[in-house]
PDB file of C-alpha atoms and ligand atoms in Angstrom:
ATOM      1  CA  UNK U   1      -0.158   0.085   0.025  1.00  0.00           C
ATOM      2  CA  UNK U   2       1.598   3.491  -0.734  1.00  0.00           C
ATOM      3  CA  UNK U   3       1.929   5.919   2.419  1.00  0.00           C
ATOM      4  CA  UNK U   4      -0.486   8.310   3.084  1.00  0.00           C
ATOM      5  CA  UNK U   5       1.918  11.445   2.409  1.00  0.00           C
ATOM      6  CA  UNK U   6      -0.170  13.747   4.780  1.00  0.00           C
ATOM      7  CA  UNK U   7       0.290  10.799   7.946  1.00  0.00           C
ATOM      8  CA  UNK U   8       3.780  11.225   7.102  1.00  0.00           C
ATOM      9  CA  UNK U   9       3.606  14.719   7.613  1.00  0.00           C
ATOM     10  CA  UNK U  10       1.996  15.011  10.880  1.00  0.00           C
ATOM     11  CA  UNK U  11       4.473  11.756  12.319  1.00  0.00           C
ATOM     12  CA  UNK U  12       7.315  14.023  11.460  1.00  0.00           C
ATOM     13  CA  UNK U  13       5.518  16.994  12.921  1.00  0.00           C
ATOM     14  CA  UNK U  14       4.828  15.142  16.386  1.00  0.00           C
ATOM     15  CA  UNK U  15       8.029  13.993  16.324  1.00  0.00           C
ATOM     16  CA  UNK U  16      10.011  17.649  16.233  1.00  0.00           C
ATOM     17  CA  UNK U  17       7.424  18.352  18.879  1.00  0.00           C
ATOM     18  CA  UNK U  18       8.501  15.491  21.237  1.00  0.00           C
ATOM     19  CA  UNK U  19      11.803  16.576  20.197  1.00  0.00           C
ATOM     20  CA  UNK U  20      11.552  20.239  21.198  1.00  0.00           C
ATOM     21  CA  UNK U  21       9.489  19.337  24.519  1.00  0.00           C
ATOM     22  CA  UNK U  22      12.515  17.338  25.302  1.00  0.00           C
ATOM     23  CA  UNK U  23      14.864  19.865  25.124  1.00  0.00           C
ATOM     24  CA  UNK U  24      12.687  22.231  26.762  1.00  0.00           C
ATOM     25  CA  UNK U  25      12.608  19.710  29.539  1.00  0.00           C
ATOM     26  CA  UNK U  26      16.591  19.395  29.826  1.00  0.00           C
ATOM     27  CA  UNK U  27      17.005  23.001  29.749  1.00  0.00           C
ATOM     28  CA  UNK U  28      15.133  23.641  32.722  1.00  0.00           C
ATOM     29  CA  UNK U  29      16.794  20.313  34.070  1.00  0.00           C
ATOM     30  CA  UNK U  30      20.281  22.116  33.482  1.00  0.00           C
ATOM     31  CA  UNK U  31      19.081  25.584  35.118  1.00  0.00           C
ATOM     32  CA  UNK U  32      17.985  23.624  38.431  1.00  0.00           C
ATOM     33  CA  UNK U  33      21.517  21.946  37.984  1.00  0.00           C
ATOM     34  CA  UNK U  34      23.441  25.325  37.410  1.00  0.00           C
ATOM     35  CA  UNK U  35      21.483  26.595  40.875  1.00  0.00           C
ATOM     36  CA  UNK U  36      21.884  23.004  42.593  1.00  0.00           C
ATOM     37  CA  UNK U  37      25.199  22.481  42.307  1.00  0.00           C
ATOM     38  CA  UNK U  38      24.950  19.163  40.282  1.00  0.00           C
ATOM     39  CA  UNK U  39      27.937  19.526  37.685  1.00  0.00           C
ATOM     40  CA  UNK U  40      31.016  17.441  39.062  1.00  0.00           C
ATOM     41  CA  UNK U  41      34.149  17.556  37.260  1.00  0.00           C
ATOM     42  CA  UNK U  42      36.677  14.488  37.154  1.00  0.00           C
ATOM     43  CA  UNK U  43      40.135  14.471  36.248  1.00  0.00           C
ATOM     44  CA  UNK U  44      41.784  12.192  34.151  1.00  0.00           C
ATOM     45  CA  UNK U  45      45.277  11.672  33.877  1.00  0.00           C
ATOM     46  CA  UNK U  46      47.744  12.300  31.302  1.00  0.00           C
ATOM     47  CA  UNK U  47      50.793   9.952  32.031  1.00  0.00           C
ATOM     48  CA  UNK U  48      54.660   9.857  30.498  1.00  0.00           C
ATOM     49  CA  UNK U  49      54.558   7.337  27.994  1.00  0.00           C
ATOM     50  CA  UNK U  50      57.989   6.473  28.889  1.00  0.00           C
ATOM     51  CA  UNK U  51      58.311   6.741  32.808  1.00  0.00           C
ATOM     52  CA  UNK U  52      54.304   5.940  33.535  1.00  0.00           C
ATOM     53  CA  UNK U  53      54.536   9.061  35.710  1.00  0.00           C
ATOM     54  CA  UNK U  54      51.096  11.790  35.718  1.00  0.00           C
ATOM     55  CA  UNK U  55      52.017  14.595  34.201  1.00  0.00           C
ATOM     56  CA  UNK U  56      48.641  16.491  33.843  1.00  0.00           C
ATOM     57  CA  UNK U  57      45.101  15.988  33.835  1.00  0.00           C
ATOM     58  CA  UNK U  58      41.953  17.124  32.031  1.00  0.00           C
ATOM     59  CA  UNK U  59      38.966  18.447  33.206  1.00  0.00           C
ATOM     60  CA  UNK U  60      36.091  16.439  32.379  1.00  0.00           C
ATOM     61  CA  UNK U  61      32.583  17.428  33.247  1.00  0.00           C
ATOM     62  CA  UNK U  62      29.629  15.383  34.725  1.00  0.00           C
ATOM     63  CA  UNK U  63      26.470  15.605  35.479  1.00  0.00           C
ATOM     64  CA  UNK U  64      24.848  13.989  38.982  1.00  0.00           C
ATOM     65  CA  UNK U  65      21.107  13.922  38.266  1.00  0.00           C
ATOM     66  CA  UNK U  66      19.061  13.224  41.120  1.00  0.00           C
ATOM     67  CA  UNK U  67      16.964  10.530  38.649  1.00  0.00           C
ATOM     68  CA  UNK U  68      19.128   9.545  36.059  1.00  0.00           C
ATOM     69  CA  UNK U  69      22.645   9.108  38.088  1.00  0.00           C
ATOM     70  CA  UNK U  70      25.699  10.145  36.343  1.00  0.00           C
ATOM     71  CA  UNK U  71      25.288  11.641  32.890  1.00  0.00           C
ATOM     72  CA  UNK U  72      28.074  12.125  30.785  1.00  0.00           C
ATOM     73  CA  UNK U  73      28.922  15.612  28.451  1.00  0.00           C
ATOM     74  CA  UNK U  74      28.243  13.983  25.296  1.00  0.00           C
ATOM     75  CA  UNK U  75      24.214  13.656  26.756  1.00  0.00           C
ATOM     76  CA  UNK U  76      24.257  17.668  27.291  1.00  0.00           C
ATOM     77  CA  UNK U  77      26.583  19.946  26.539  1.00  0.00           C
ATOM     78  CA  UNK U  78      25.208  20.180  23.235  1.00  0.00           C
ATOM     79  CA  UNK U  79      21.727  21.286  24.820  1.00  0.00           C
ATOM     80  CA  UNK U  80      23.667  23.915  26.853  1.00  0.00           C
ATOM     81  CA  UNK U  81      25.076  25.334  24.704  1.00  0.00           C
ATOM     82  CA  UNK U  82      21.692  25.558  22.409  1.00  0.00           C
ATOM     83  CA  UNK U  83      20.508  26.578  25.391  1.00  0.00           C
ATOM     84  CA  UNK U  84      22.494  29.579  26.301  1.00  0.00           C
ATOM     85  CA  UNK U  85      23.770  27.961  29.318  1.00  0.00           C
ATOM     86  CA  UNK U  86      26.927  26.744  28.209  1.00  0.00           C
ATOM     87  CA  UNK U  87      28.697  30.377  29.460  1.00  0.00           C
ATOM     88  CA  UNK U  88      27.383  29.496  33.019  1.00  0.00           C
ATOM     89  CA  UNK U  89      28.524  26.204  33.221  1.00  0.00           C
ATOM     90  CA  UNK U  90      31.994  27.023  31.343  1.00  0.00           C
ATOM     91  CA  UNK U  91      32.382  29.662  34.031  1.00  0.00           C
ATOM     92  CA  UNK U  92      31.892  27.120  36.641  1.00  0.00           C
ATOM     93  CA  UNK U  93      34.410  24.558  35.083  1.00  0.00           C
ATOM     94  CA  UNK U  94      37.330  27.535  34.644  1.00  0.00           C
ATOM     95  CA  UNK U  95      36.553  28.508  37.862  1.00  0.00           C
ATOM     96  CA  UNK U  96      36.516  25.180  39.626  1.00  0.00           C
ATOM     97  CA  UNK U  97      40.335  24.217  37.755  1.00  0.00           C
ATOM     98  CA  UNK U  98      41.754  27.580  38.750  1.00  0.00           C
ATOM     99  CA  UNK U  99      41.174  26.831  42.052  1.00  0.00           C
ATOM    100  CA  UNK U 100      42.242  23.339  42.313  1.00  0.00           C
ATOM    101  CA  UNK U 101      45.299  24.505  39.783  1.00  0.00           C
ATOM    102  CA  UNK U 102      46.329  26.520  42.609  1.00  0.00           C
ATOM    103  CA  UNK U 103      46.267  23.684  45.122  1.00  0.00           C
ATOM    104  CA  UNK U 104      47.989  21.737  43.149  1.00  0.00           C
ATOM    105  CA  UNK U 105      50.754  24.495  43.027  1.00  0.00           C
ATOM    106  CA  UNK U 106      50.875  24.688  47.366  1.00  0.00           C
ATOM    107  CA  UNK U 107      50.839  20.869  47.472  1.00  0.00           C
ATOM    108  CA  UNK U 108      54.100  21.380  45.051  1.00  0.00           C
ATOM    109  CA  UNK U 109      52.570  19.379  42.188  1.00  0.00           C
ATOM    110  CA  UNK U 110      53.918  20.704  38.981  1.00  0.00           C
ATOM    111  CA  UNK U 111      51.117  19.203  37.315  1.00  0.00           C
ATOM    112  CA  UNK U 112      49.261  21.528  34.435  1.00  0.00           C
ATOM    113  CA  UNK U 113      46.029  20.779  34.437  1.00  0.00           C
ATOM    114  CA  UNK U 114      43.857  21.209  30.705  1.00  0.00           C
ATOM    115  CA  UNK U 115      39.635  22.389  30.695  1.00  0.00           C
ATOM    116  CA  UNK U 116      37.737  21.640  27.557  1.00  0.00           C
ATOM    117  CA  UNK U 117      36.160  25.292  25.992  1.00  0.00           C
ATOM    118  CA  UNK U 118      33.120  25.073  23.720  1.00  0.00           C
ATOM    119  CA  UNK U 119      33.576  27.140  20.487  1.00  0.00           C
ATOM    120  CA  UNK U 120      30.304  29.487  21.458  1.00  0.00           C
ATOM    121  CA  UNK U 121      32.513  30.671  24.653  1.00  0.00           C
ATOM    122  CA  UNK U 122      35.168  31.741  22.335  1.00  0.00           C
ATOM    123  CA  UNK U 123      32.756  34.638  20.576  1.00  0.00           C
ATOM    124  CA  UNK U 124      31.730  35.450  24.136  1.00  0.00           C
ATOM    125  CA  UNK U 125      34.108  38.328  25.468  1.00  0.00           C
ATOM    126  CA  UNK U 126      32.610  37.857  28.786  1.00  0.00           C
ATOM    127  CA  UNK U 127      34.848  34.431  28.409  1.00  0.00           C
ATOM    128  CA  UNK U 128      37.910  36.597  28.007  1.00  0.00           C
ATOM    129  CA  UNK U 129      37.574  38.616  31.328  1.00  0.00           C
ATOM    130  CA  UNK U 130      36.701  35.665  33.164  1.00  0.00           C
ATOM    131  CA  UNK U 131      39.861  34.268  32.389  1.00  0.00           C
ATOM    132  CA  UNK U 132      41.576  37.179  32.455  1.00  0.00           C
ATOM    133  CA  UNK U 133      40.361  37.559  36.041  1.00  0.00           C
ATOM    134  CA  UNK U 134      40.752  34.206  37.074  1.00  0.00           C
ATOM    135  CA  UNK U 135      45.036  34.441  38.300  1.00  0.00           C
ATOM    136  CA  UNK U 136      43.896  37.231  40.773  1.00  0.00           C
ATOM    137  CA  UNK U 137      40.666  35.957  41.510  1.00  0.00           C
ATOM    138  CA  UNK U 138      41.859  32.161  42.375  1.00  0.00           C
ATOM    139  CA  UNK U 139      46.149  32.258  42.591  1.00  0.00           C
ATOM    140  CA  UNK U 140      46.305  30.045  39.536  1.00  0.00           C
ATOM    141  CA  UNK U 141      48.818  30.176  36.737  1.00  0.00           C
ATOM    142  CA  UNK U 142      47.665  30.277  33.689  1.00  0.00           C
ATOM    143  CA  UNK U 143      51.230  28.581  32.578  1.00  0.00           C
ATOM    144  CA  UNK U 144      49.795  25.719  34.458  1.00  0.00           C
ATOM    145  CA  UNK U 145      46.725  25.528  32.543  1.00  0.00           C
ATOM    146  CA  UNK U 146      45.811  24.328  29.111  1.00  0.00           C
ATOM    147  CA  UNK U 147      42.553  25.267  26.796  1.00  0.00           C
ATOM    148  CA  UNK U 148      41.029  22.545  24.896  1.00  0.00           C
ATOM    149  CA  UNK U 149      39.743  23.820  22.081  1.00  0.00           C
ATOM    150  CA  UNK U 150      38.715  21.785  18.600  1.00  0.00           C
ATOM    151  CA  UNK U 151      39.516  22.372  15.127  1.00  0.00           C
ATOM    152  CA  UNK U 152      36.100  23.855  14.471  1.00  0.00           C
ATOM    153  CA  UNK U 153      36.989  26.639  16.444  1.00  0.00           C
ATOM    154  CA  UNK U 154      39.992  27.571  13.922  1.00  0.00           C
ATOM    155  CA  UNK U 155      38.770  26.493  10.454  1.00  0.00           C
ATOM    156  CA  UNK U 156      34.981  27.359  11.680  1.00  0.00           C
ATOM    157  CA  UNK U 157      33.020  30.539  11.740  1.00  0.00           C
ATOM    158  CA  UNK U 158      33.517  32.138  15.066  1.00  0.00           C
ATOM    159  CA  UNK U 159      33.979  35.410  15.137  1.00  0.00           C
ATOM    160  CA  UNK U 160      36.924  36.838  17.059  1.00  0.00           C
ATOM    161  CA  UNK U 161      38.402  33.211  17.566  1.00  0.00           C
ATOM    162  CA  UNK U 162      41.867  34.149  16.912  1.00  0.00           C
ATOM    163  CA  UNK U 163      41.727  37.568  19.015  1.00  0.00           C
ATOM    164  CA  UNK U 164      40.467  35.364  21.966  1.00  0.00           C
ATOM    165  CA  UNK U 165      42.581  33.320  21.648  1.00  0.00           C
ATOM    166  CA  UNK U 166      45.635  35.745  20.969  1.00  0.00           C
ATOM    167  CA  UNK U 167      44.693  37.902  24.337  1.00  0.00           C
ATOM    168  CA  UNK U 168      44.117  34.220  26.305  1.00  0.00           C
ATOM    169  CA  UNK U 169      47.639  33.224  25.154  1.00  0.00           C
ATOM    170  CA  UNK U 170      49.259  36.607  26.247  1.00  0.00           C
ATOM    171  CA  UNK U 171      47.188  36.442  29.524  1.00  0.00           C
ATOM    172  CA  UNK U 172      49.476  33.238  29.752  1.00  0.00           C
ATOM    173  CA  UNK U 173      47.359  30.001  29.176  1.00  0.00           C
ATOM    174  CA  UNK U 174      48.184  27.414  26.849  1.00  0.00           C
ATOM    175  CA  UNK U 175      46.169  26.653  24.065  1.00  0.00           C
ATOM    176  CA  UNK U 176      45.954  22.999  22.683  1.00  0.00           C
ATOM    177  CA  UNK U 177      43.922  21.838  19.809  1.00  0.00           C
ATOM    178  CA  UNK U 178      41.539  18.779  20.936  1.00  0.00           C
ATOM    179  CA  UNK U 179      40.925  15.870  18.776  1.00  0.00           C
ATOM    180  CA  UNK U 180      43.483  16.652  16.460  1.00  0.00           C
ATOM    181  CA  UNK U 181      42.713  14.840  12.923  1.00  0.00           C
ATOM    182  CA  UNK U 182      39.117  14.597  12.734  1.00  0.00           C
ATOM    183  CA  UNK U 183      38.476  18.044  11.059  1.00  0.00           C
ATOM    184  CA  UNK U 184      39.453  19.392   7.701  1.00  0.00           C
ATOM    185  CA  UNK U 185      42.783  18.479   7.071  1.00  0.00           C
ATOM    186  CA  UNK U 186      43.398  22.081   5.754  1.00  0.00           C
ATOM    187  CA  UNK U 187      46.905  22.339   7.287  1.00  0.00           C
ATOM    188  CA  UNK U 188      47.458  25.893   6.523  1.00  0.00           C
ATOM    189  CA  UNK U 189      45.802  28.038   9.050  1.00  0.00           C
ATOM    190  CA  UNK U 190      47.639  26.247  11.788  1.00  0.00           C
ATOM    191  CA  UNK U 191      50.530  29.076  11.756  1.00  0.00           C
ATOM    192  CA  UNK U 192      48.083  31.507  11.893  1.00  0.00           C
ATOM    193  CA  UNK U 193      47.174  30.533  15.642  1.00  0.00           C
ATOM    194  CA  UNK U 194      48.921  30.281  18.876  1.00  0.00           C
ATOM    195  CA  UNK U 195      49.079  26.911  19.958  1.00  0.00           C
ATOM    196  CA  UNK U 196      51.209  25.134  22.081  1.00  0.00           C
ATOM    197  CA  UNK U 197      49.888  21.306  21.487  1.00  0.00           C
ATOM    198  CA  UNK U 198      48.162  19.292  19.943  1.00  0.00           C
ATOM    199  CA  UNK U 199      45.801  16.001  21.116  1.00  0.00           C
ATOM    200  CA  UNK U 200      45.748  13.466  18.479  1.00  0.00           C
ATOM    201  CA  UNK U 201      42.115  12.051  18.401  1.00  0.00           C
ATOM    202  CA  UNK U 202      41.027   8.501  19.848  1.00  0.00           C
ATOM    203  CA  UNK U 203      40.708   7.317  15.986  1.00  0.00           C
ATOM    204  CA  UNK U 204      44.333   7.401  15.666  1.00  0.00           C
ATOM    205  CA  UNK U 205      44.865   4.819  18.115  1.00  0.00           C
ATOM    206  CA  UNK U 206      43.551   2.266  15.624  1.00  0.00           C
ATOM    207  CA  UNK U 207      46.609   3.460  12.694  1.00  0.00           C
ATOM    208  CA  UNK U 208      49.328   2.391  15.091  1.00  0.00           C
ATOM    209  CA  UNK U 209      47.886  -1.132  15.017  1.00  0.00           C
ATOM    210  CA  UNK U 210      48.396  -1.071  11.019  1.00  0.00           C
ATOM    211  CA  UNK U 211      52.003   0.924  11.173  1.00  0.00           C
ATOM    212  CA  UNK U 212      51.213   4.387  12.571  1.00  0.00           C
ATOM    213  CA  UNK U 213      52.270   6.148   9.440  1.00  0.00           C
ATOM    214  CA  UNK U 214      49.456   8.720  10.044  1.00  0.00           C
ATOM    215  CA  UNK U 215      50.278   9.407  13.688  1.00  0.00           C
ATOM    216  CA  UNK U 216      54.103   9.788  12.511  1.00  0.00           C
ATOM    217  CA  UNK U 217      53.340  12.545  10.664  1.00  0.00           C
ATOM    218  CA  UNK U 218      51.041  14.442  12.940  1.00  0.00           C
ATOM    219  CA  UNK U 219      54.152  13.914  15.489  1.00  0.00           C
ATOM    220  CA  UNK U 220      56.274  15.495  12.779  1.00  0.00           C
ATOM    221  CA  UNK U 221      53.434  18.184  11.745  1.00  0.00           C
ATOM    222  CA  UNK U 222      54.009  18.944  15.933  1.00  0.00           C
ATOM    223  CA  UNK U 223      57.537  18.885  16.221  1.00  0.00           C
ATOM    224  CA  UNK U 224      57.489  21.300  13.108  1.00  0.00           C
ATOM    225  CA  UNK U 225      55.440  23.860  14.821  1.00  0.00           C
ATOM    226  CA  UNK U 226      56.964  23.604  18.373  1.00  0.00           C
ATOM    227  CA  UNK U 227      53.988  22.023  19.655  1.00  0.00           C
ATOM    228  CA  UNK U 228      53.360  19.264  22.248  1.00  0.00           C
ATOM    229  CA  UNK U 229      51.567  16.140  21.783  1.00  0.00           C
ATOM    230  CA  UNK U 230      49.297  14.076  23.751  1.00  0.00           C
ATOM    231  CA  UNK U 231      47.958  10.953  21.893  1.00  0.00           C
ATOM    232  CA  UNK U 232      43.967  10.076  23.333  1.00  0.00           C
ATOM    233  CA  UNK U 233      42.021   7.167  23.894  1.00  0.00           C
ATOM    234  CA  UNK U 234      45.618   4.877  24.898  1.00  0.00           C
ATOM    235  CA  UNK U 235      44.245   1.283  25.279  1.00  0.00           C
ATOM    236  CA  UNK U 236      47.013  -0.981  24.772  1.00  0.00           C
ATOM    237  CA  UNK U 237      50.277  -1.614  26.291  1.00  0.00           C
ATOM    238  CA  UNK U 238      51.398  -1.996  22.602  1.00  0.00           C
ATOM    239  CA  UNK U 239      49.764   1.292  21.856  1.00  0.00           C
ATOM    240  CA  UNK U 240      52.104   2.807  24.275  1.00  0.00           C
ATOM    241  CA  UNK U 241      55.212   1.484  23.420  1.00  0.00           C
ATOM    242  CA  UNK U 242      54.507   2.310  20.256  1.00  0.00           C
ATOM    243  CA  UNK U 243      54.239   5.977  21.418  1.00  0.00           C
ATOM    244  CA  UNK U 244      57.049   5.825  23.326  1.00  0.00           C
ATOM    245  CA  UNK U 245      59.386   4.656  21.052  1.00  0.00           C
ATOM    246  CA  UNK U 246      58.154   6.762  17.913  1.00  0.00           C
ATOM    247  CA  UNK U 247      58.768  10.124  20.756  1.00  0.00           C
ATOM    248  CA  UNK U 248      54.951  10.860  21.908  1.00  0.00           C
ATOM    249  CA  UNK U 249      55.830  11.456  25.342  1.00  0.00           C
ATOM    250  CA  UNK U 250      51.895  11.819  27.115  1.00  0.00           C
ATOM    251  CA  UNK U 251      49.470   9.811  26.822  1.00  0.00           C
ATOM    252  CA  UNK U 252      45.617   9.630  27.723  1.00  0.00           C
ATOM    253  CA  UNK U 253      43.392   6.411  28.363  1.00  0.00           C
ATOM    254  CA  UNK U 254      41.630   3.727  29.747  1.00  0.00           C
ATOM    255  CA  UNK U 255      45.363   1.753  30.149  1.00  0.00           C
ATOM    256  CA  UNK U 256      46.323   4.166  32.590  1.00  0.00           C
ATOM    257  CA  UNK U 257      43.090   5.689  34.448  1.00  0.00           C
ATOM    258  CA  UNK U 258      39.791   6.290  33.673  1.00  0.00           C
ATOM    259  CA  UNK U 259      38.245   9.597  34.648  1.00  0.00           C
ATOM    260  CA  UNK U 260      38.247  10.365  38.555  1.00  0.00           C
ATOM    261  CA  UNK U 261      36.913  12.518  40.843  1.00  0.00           C
ATOM    262  CA  UNK U 262      39.230  15.131  41.834  1.00  0.00           C
ATOM    263  CA  UNK U 263      40.198  13.399  45.742  1.00  0.00           C
ATOM    264  CA  UNK U 264      41.034  10.299  43.618  1.00  0.00           C
ATOM    265  CA  UNK U 265      43.432  12.396  41.042  1.00  0.00           C
ATOM    266  CA  UNK U 266      44.766  14.032  44.233  1.00  0.00           C
ATOM    267  CA  UNK U 267      46.051  11.056  45.690  1.00  0.00           C
ATOM    268  CA  UNK U 268      47.185   9.411  42.625  1.00  0.00           C
ATOM    269  CA  UNK U 269      49.936  12.573  42.983  1.00  0.00           C
ATOM    270  CA  UNK U 270      50.328  11.771  46.181  1.00  0.00           C
ATOM    271  CA  UNK U 271      50.765   8.164  46.022  1.00  0.00           C
ATOM    272  CA  UNK U 272      53.522   8.998  42.767  1.00  0.00           C
ATOM    273  CA  UNK U 273      55.303  12.073  44.704  1.00  0.00           C
ATOM    274  CA  UNK U 274      56.120   9.361  47.525  1.00  0.00           C
ATOM    275  CA  UNK U 275      57.922   6.895  45.642  1.00  0.00           C
TER     276      UNK U 275
HETATM  277  P1  C2E Z 301      37.665  15.006  24.761  1.00  0.00           P
HETATM  278  O1  C2E Z 301      37.792  16.623  25.145  1.00  0.00           O
HETATM  279  O2  C2E Z 301      37.693  14.334  23.494  1.00  0.00           O
HETATM  280  O3  C2E Z 301      37.524  13.800  25.676  1.00  0.00           O
HETATM  281  C1  C2E Z 301      38.470  12.802  26.244  1.00  0.00           C
HETATM  282  C2  C2E Z 301      36.975  11.970  26.113  1.00  0.00           C
HETATM  283  O4  C2E Z 301      37.037  10.495  25.617  1.00  0.00           O
HETATM  284  C3  C2E Z 301      36.186  11.807  27.731  1.00  0.00           C
HETATM  285  O5  C2E Z 301      34.826  11.715  27.647  1.00  0.00           O
HETATM  286  C4  C2E Z 301      36.926  10.192  28.446  1.00  0.00           C
HETATM  287  O6  C2E Z 301      36.714   9.894  29.107  1.00  0.00           O
HETATM  288  C5  C2E Z 301      37.306   9.678  27.096  1.00  0.00           C
HETATM  289  N1  C2E Z 301      38.116   8.705  27.212  1.00  0.00           N
HETATM  290  C6  C2E Z 301      39.297   9.091  27.212  1.00  0.00           C
HETATM  291  N2  C2E Z 301      40.430   7.687  27.069  1.00  0.00           N
HETATM  292  C7  C2E Z 301      39.675   6.957  27.036  1.00  0.00           C
HETATM  293  C8  C2E Z 301      40.180   6.042  26.300  1.00  0.00           C
HETATM  294  O7  C2E Z 301      40.996   5.477  26.609  1.00  0.00           O
HETATM  295  N3  C2E Z 301      38.910   5.108  25.170  1.00  0.00           N
HETATM  296  C9  C2E Z 301      38.120   5.824  24.855  1.00  0.00           C
HETATM  297  N4  C2E Z 301      37.006   4.775  24.239  1.00  0.00           N
HETATM  298  N5  C2E Z 301      37.351   6.960  25.306  1.00  0.00           N
HETATM  299  C10 C2E Z 301      38.520   7.308  26.288  1.00  0.00           C
HETATM  300  P2  C2E Z 301      33.490  12.315  28.328  1.00  0.00           P
HETATM  301  O8  C2E Z 301      34.536  12.796  29.640  1.00  0.00           O
HETATM  302  O9  C2E Z 301      32.310  11.154  28.186  1.00  0.00           O
HETATM  303  O10 C2E Z 301      33.463  13.769  27.046  1.00  0.00           O
HETATM  304  C11 C2E Z 301      33.236  13.648  26.016  1.00  0.00           C
HETATM  305  C12 C2E Z 301      33.359  14.948  25.835  1.00  0.00           C
HETATM  306  O11 C2E Z 301      32.801  16.039  26.265  1.00  0.00           O
HETATM  307  C13 C2E Z 301      34.911  15.960  26.091  1.00  0.00           C
HETATM  308  O12 C2E Z 301      35.596  14.961  24.849  1.00  0.00           O
HETATM  309  C14 C2E Z 301      34.994  17.371  25.833  1.00  0.00           C
HETATM  310  O13 C2E Z 301      34.873  17.206  24.083  1.00  0.00           O
HETATM  311  C15 C2E Z 301      33.018  17.100  26.092  1.00  0.00           C
HETATM  312  N6  C2E Z 301      33.491  17.871  27.803  1.00  0.00           N
HETATM  313  C16 C2E Z 301      33.615  17.474  28.720  1.00  0.00           C
HETATM  314  N7  C2E Z 301      34.064  18.275  29.765  1.00  0.00           N
HETATM  315  C17 C2E Z 301      33.843  19.315  29.190  1.00  0.00           C
HETATM  316  C18 C2E Z 301      33.906  20.900  29.421  1.00  0.00           C
HETATM  317  O14 C2E Z 301      34.007  21.134  30.887  1.00  0.00           O
HETATM  318  N8  C2E Z 301      32.840  21.461  29.084  1.00  0.00           N
HETATM  319  C19 C2E Z 301      33.004  21.451  27.353  1.00  0.00           C
HETATM  320  N9  C2E Z 301      32.414  22.609  26.792  1.00  0.00           N
HETATM  321  N10 C2E Z 301      33.260  20.809  26.706  1.00  0.00           N
HETATM  322  C20 C2E Z 301      33.848  19.194  27.771  1.00  0.00           C
HETATM  323 CA1   CA Z 302      39.291  17.584  25.617  1.00  0.00          CA
HETATM  324 CA1   CA Z 303      39.786  15.159  23.041  1.00  0.00          CA
HETATM  325 CA1   CA Z 304      36.357  14.008  21.160  1.00  0.00          CA
END
């Protein structure tokens, strides 16, 4: 039987309405989450491929939802961006990381921290003023804080991205390209941005199993740019050894540790400082 196009249209409209309602509900939920402090930062250690010591850590956002339990960022960041709530959430994240960096400094752990910055935040001038105010407000050292941004920021149409990044760089922050290799491979842009490091996306860890030619290319590119490199999504000992042998000194992934609560991250640092 031929399907009735008007019925199809109604079904589509229903689906759109349901999606919109769901979106609205999550937005309300997110606003409450901000008020009630339901967000929490986990930290994933970044380790040295040779010594296996923790050399830094990345802050990863979680939502302790009263009914749904622990919710990962992939399930709400996009909605928060669309709902215009990412600035407020991002402010909270940056403040937390700045405070922890100061605390680590006082504990004499020389371990820089990284945080994720959404493209939307870069086109918002209040983000720059926030970041400029943090060293004085929290005692943090911006040279020990990396701001991770995705390639889309550089390639895309984010207004003022380059100016903002340059200003952040001036302030002392480290600028790192996240998920490197997943955007368009127009490499010409790299020269025009103040880039301190890149993180090789975890999809390239598969490449290591088949010779790692692409990873080698990315490593030499980073080298030519004078940028530091972290390999992401390292899950096997073979991957870690390959990275170590090929001059990639830092790695992050389930092999070393999953993201852990702040106190657990601190106890990992404490244990390692005792040996
Ligand atoms: P990302 O920045 O690329 O972070 C790495 C993600 O890979 C994390 O997922 C981490 O848990 C996961 N991962 C780490 N090691 C492994 C591994 O060995 N294997 C596999 N399969 N996965 C691994 P998570 O925490 O769910 O975060 C997802 C994304 O959400 C992040 O990707 C980042 O883009 C975004 N995000 C996280 N926190 C924030 C935040 O505070 N602000 C913003 N704007 N985005 C955030
Ligand atoms: Ca990241
Ligand atoms: Ca990444
Ligand atoms: Ca990612």
